[in-house]
CSV table of C-alpha atoms in Angstrom, one decimal:
chain,number,residue,atom,x,y,z
E,1,MET,CA,-93.1,-11.5,33.1
E,2,VAL,CA,-95.3,-14.3,34.4
E,3,LYS,CA,-94.2,-16.0,37.7
E,4,GLY,CA,-95.3,-19.4,38.9
E,5,LYS,CA,-97.0,-22.2,37.0
E,6,ILE,CA,-98.9,-21.5,33.8
E,7,PRO,CA,-102.5,-22.7,34.2
E,8,VAL,CA,-103.5,-25.6,32.0
E,9,VAL,CA,-106.8,-25.0,30.2
E,10,GLN,CA,-108.9,-28.2,30.0
E,11,TYR,CA,-111.1,-29.1,27.1
E,12,ARG,CA,-114.6,-27.7,27.5
E,13,ARG,CA,-116.3,-31.1,27.6
E,14,LYS,CA,-113.8,-32.4,30.1
E,15,ALA,CA,-114.1,-29.4,32.4
E,16,SER,CA,-117.9,-29.7,32.4
E,17,GLY,CA,-117.7,-33.5,33.2
E,18,ARG,CA,-119.3,-34.7,29.9
E,19,THR,CA,-116.4,-36.5,28.2
E,20,ASN,CA,-113.6,-38.7,29.6
E,21,TYR,CA,-111.1,-38.3,26.7
E,22,ARG,CA,-108.7,-41.0,28.0
E,23,LYS,CA,-111.5,-43.5,28.0
E,24,ARG,CA,-112.8,-42.3,24.6
E,25,LEU,CA,-109.4,-42.6,23.0
E,26,ARG,CA,-109.1,-46.3,24.1
E,27,LEU,CA,-112.6,-47.0,22.7
E,28,LEU,CA,-111.8,-45.3,19.4
E,29,MET,CA,-108.5,-47.2,19.1
E,30,SER,CA,-110.5,-50.4,18.9
E,31,GLU,CA,-111.8,-49.2,15.5
E,32,LYS,CA,-115.2,-50.7,16.3
E,33,ASP,CA,-118.6,-49.1,16.4
E,34,ARG,CA,-119.8,-48.2,19.9
E,35,LEU,CA,-123.0,-49.2,21.7
E,36,VAL,CA,-123.8,-46.1,23.7
E,37,VAL,CA,-126.4,-46.4,26.5
E,38,ARG,CA,-127.7,-43.4,28.3
E,39,PHE,CA,-130.3,-43.0,31.0
E,40,SER,CA,-132.5,-39.9,31.5
E,41,GLY,CA,-135.1,-39.3,34.2
E,42,SER,CA,-137.8,-40.9,32.2
E,43,ALA,CA,-136.4,-43.2,29.6
E,44,ILE,CA,-133.4,-45.3,28.3
E,45,THR,CA,-131.6,-44.5,25.0
E,46,ALA,CA,-129.4,-46.9,23.2
E,47,GLN,CA,-127.5,-46.1,20.0
E,48,LEU,CA,-124.9,-47.7,17.7
E,49,VAL,CA,-122.4,-44.9,17.0
E,50,GLU,CA,-119.6,-44.8,14.4
E,51,TYR,CA,-116.6,-42.5,14.9
E,52,ASN,CA,-116.1,-39.8,12.2
E,53,GLN,CA,-113.5,-37.0,12.3
E,54,THR,CA,-116.2,-34.3,11.8
E,55,GLY,CA,-118.4,-35.8,14.6
E,56,ASP,CA,-119.8,-39.2,15.7
E,57,LEU,CA,-122.4,-40.7,13.4
E,58,VAL,CA,-125.4,-42.4,15.0
E,59,LYS,CA,-126.2,-45.3,12.8
E,60,PHE,CA,-129.2,-46.6,14.7
E,61,GLY,CA,-130.9,-45.4,17.8
E,62,VAL,CA,-133.8,-46.5,20.0
E,63,ASN,CA,-135.5,-45.0,23.0
E,64,SER,CA,-137.5,-47.0,25.5
E,65,ARG,CA,-140.5,-44.8,24.8
E,66,SER,CA,-140.9,-46.7,21.6
E,67,LEU,CA,-141.9,-49.8,23.6
E,68,SER,CA,-145.3,-48.1,24.2
E,69,LYS,CA,-146.0,-48.7,20.5
E,70,GLN,CA,-145.4,-52.4,21.0
E,71,GLY,CA,-148.0,-52.4,23.8
E,72,TRP,CA,-145.7,-52.1,26.8
E,73,LYS,CA,-147.6,-50.5,29.7
E,74,PHE,CA,-145.0,-50.9,32.5
E,75,GLY,CA,-142.1,-48.6,33.5
E,76,LEU,CA,-139.7,-47.4,30.8
E,77,LYS,CA,-136.6,-47.4,33.1
E,78,ASN,CA,-136.7,-50.8,34.7
E,79,ILE,CA,-134.5,-53.8,33.8
E,80,PRO,CA,-137.2,-55.5,31.6
E,81,ALA,CA,-137.6,-52.3,29.6
E,82,ALA,CA,-133.9,-51.9,29.3
E,83,TYR,CA,-133.6,-55.5,27.9
E,84,LEU,CA,-136.4,-54.9,25.4
E,85,THR,CA,-134.8,-51.6,24.4
E,86,GLY,CA,-131.6,-53.4,23.6
E,87,LEU,CA,-133.5,-56.1,21.7
E,88,LEU,CA,-135.4,-53.4,19.7
E,89,LEU,CA,-132.0,-51.8,18.8
E,90,ALA,CA,-130.6,-55.1,17.6
E,91,LYS,CA,-133.7,-55.8,15.5
E,92,LYS,CA,-133.4,-52.4,13.9
E,93,ALA,CA,-129.7,-53.0,13.2
E,94,LYS,CA,-130.2,-56.5,11.8
E,95,SER,CA,-133.1,-55.4,9.6
E,96,ASN,CA,-130.6,-53.0,7.9
E,97,ASN,CA,-128.0,-55.8,7.5
E,98,TYR,CA,-125.7,-54.5,10.2
E,99,ASN,CA,-123.0,-57.1,11.0
E,100,ASN,CA,-120.2,-55.2,12.7
E,101,GLU,CA,-118.9,-56.1,16.1
E,102,VAL,CA,-119.5,-53.3,18.6
E,103,ILE,CA,-117.9,-52.3,21.9
E,104,LEU,CA,-119.8,-51.0,24.9
E,105,ASP,CA,-119.3,-47.3,25.7
E,106,THR,CA,-120.4,-46.6,29.3
E,107,GLY,CA,-119.4,-42.9,29.4
E,108,PHE,CA,-119.6,-41.6,32.9
E,109,LEU,CA,-122.2,-44.2,34.0
E,110,THR,CA,-121.5,-46.1,37.2
E,111,ILE,CA,-121.2,-49.7,36.3
E,112,GLN,CA,-123.4,-52.0,38.4
E,113,LYS,CA,-123.1,-55.7,37.8
E,114,GLN,CA,-126.3,-57.2,36.4
E,115,GLY,CA,-127.9,-53.7,36.3
E,116,LYS,CA,-129.9,-51.8,33.6
E,117,LEU,CA,-126.8,-51.1,31.5
E,118,PHE,CA,-126.0,-54.7,31.2
E,119,ALA,CA,-129.7,-55.6,30.6
E,120,VAL,CA,-129.5,-53.4,27.5
E,121,LEU,CA,-126.3,-55.2,26.5
E,122,ARG,CA,-127.9,-58.6,26.9
E,123,GLY,CA,-130.8,-57.5,24.8
E,124,VAL,CA,-128.5,-56.4,22.0
E,125,ILE,CA,-126.5,-59.7,22.2
E,126,ASP,CA,-129.8,-61.8,22.2
E,127,GLY,CA,-130.9,-59.8,19.2
E,128,GLY,CA,-127.9,-61.0,17.2
E,129,VAL,CA,-125.4,-58.1,17.3
E,130,ALA,CA,-121.9,-59.2,18.0
E,131,VAL,CA,-120.6,-57.7,21.3
E,132,LYS,CA,-117.5,-59.0,23.0
E,133,VAL,CA,-118.2,-59.6,26.7
E,134,GLY,CA,-115.3,-60.6,28.9
E,135,ASN,CA,-117.4,-62.0,31.8
E,136,GLU,CA,-120.8,-63.4,31.4
E,137,ASN,CA,-121.6,-63.0,35.1
E,138,ILE,CA,-122.1,-59.2,34.6
E,139,LEU,CA,-125.2,-59.8,32.5
E,140,PRO,CA,-128.5,-60.1,34.4
E,141,ASP,CA,-130.1,-63.6,34.6
E,142,GLU,CA,-133.4,-64.6,32.9
E,143,GLU,CA,-135.5,-64.1,36.0
E,144,THR,CA,-134.4,-60.5,36.5
E,145,VAL,CA,-134.7,-59.6,32.8
E,146,SER,CA,-138.2,-61.1,32.4
E,147,GLY,CA,-139.6,-59.3,35.4
E,148,VAL,CA,-140.2,-62.3,37.6
E,149,ARG,CA,-138.5,-60.6,40.6
E,150,ILE,CA,-140.7,-57.5,40.1
E,151,SER,CA,-143.8,-59.7,39.9
E,152,GLU,CA,-142.8,-61.6,43.1
E,153,TYR,CA,-142.2,-58.3,44.9
E,154,ALA,CA,-145.6,-57.0,43.7
E,155,LYS,CA,-147.4,-60.1,45.0
E,156,LEU,CA,-145.6,-59.9,48.4
E,157,LEU,CA,-146.3,-56.2,48.8
E,158,SER,CA,-150.0,-56.5,47.9
E,159,LYS,CA,-150.4,-59.1,50.6
E,160,GLU,CA,-148.5,-57.0,53.2
E,161,SER,CA,-150.0,-53.6,52.5
E,162,GLU,CA,-152.5,-52.6,49.8
E,163,GLU,CA,-151.6,-48.9,50.3
E,164,SER,CA,-147.9,-49.5,49.8
E,165,TYR,CA,-148.6,-51.7,46.8
E,166,LYS,CA,-150.7,-48.9,45.2
E,167,LYS,CA,-148.1,-46.3,46.0
E,168,GLN,CA,-145.2,-48.3,44.7
E,169,PHE,CA,-146.9,-49.4,41.4
E,170,SER,CA,-149.1,-46.3,40.9
E,171,LYS,CA,-147.9,-45.7,37.3
E,172,CYS,CA,-148.4,-49.3,36.2
E,173,LEU,CA,-151.9,-49.4,37.7
E,174,ALA,CA,-152.7,-46.0,36.1
E,175,ASN,CA,-151.8,-47.4,32.7
E,176,GLY,CA,-154.1,-50.4,33.4
E,177,ALA,CA,-151.3,-52.9,33.8
E,178,ASP,CA,-151.0,-55.4,36.7
E,179,PRO,CA,-147.4,-55.7,37.9
E,180,VAL,CA,-148.1,-59.3,38.8
E,181,ASN,CA,-148.6,-60.1,35.1
E,182,LEU,CA,-145.2,-58.5,34.1
E,183,PRO,CA,-143.5,-61.7,33.0
E,184,ALA,CA,-146.3,-62.8,30.7
E,185,GLU,CA,-146.5,-59.3,29.1
E,186,PHE,CA,-142.7,-59.3,28.8
E,187,ALA,CA,-142.7,-62.6,26.9
E,188,LYS,CA,-145.5,-61.4,24.6
E,189,ILE,CA,-143.6,-58.1,23.8
E,190,LYS,CA,-140.3,-60.0,23.3
E,191,GLN,CA,-141.9,-62.4,20.9
E,192,GLU,CA,-143.5,-59.5,19.0
E,193,ILE,CA,-140.1,-57.8,18.7
E,194,LEU,CA,-138.3,-60.9,17.5
E,195,GLY,CA,-141.2,-61.5,15.1
């Protein structure tokens, strides 16, 4: 005969810290497709996902690495790249006549106001996909999204210390891109995506 409390066995994905089932249930009860944004060590992935009993179906997906095909030579994890990734996802969805309203699925991501997650969201909204946003202040402003702040920081750093500048922007410089010209390149790529 067993004495004491019977141990509760958690779901495998909950135990490994990969799924928050309470949060997932609330998202699924909305009966809307989900905008899923995930960050890896080298890129940003954005997907429009539909719930299905046999497993979630990814309707459309975009990775920030696909920005290189558009001519993007800057980082693939910064806020301008996040915005362009969201814009690319929206263009892909709109070109396939996708008109559903979606809801943002943050998963276990730490939500940072005006951060990369919300830059992707702003790109999706600007691309024409309907996403309900409760507070517009969480979305990054145009200066942040277009890379003006990164450009200003690059100018300041190049004046202060050439060595620090080369170290901070080494990947951009190796790709033949000047971080000071980021806003102009951003505008060019954005226009190309919007076509």
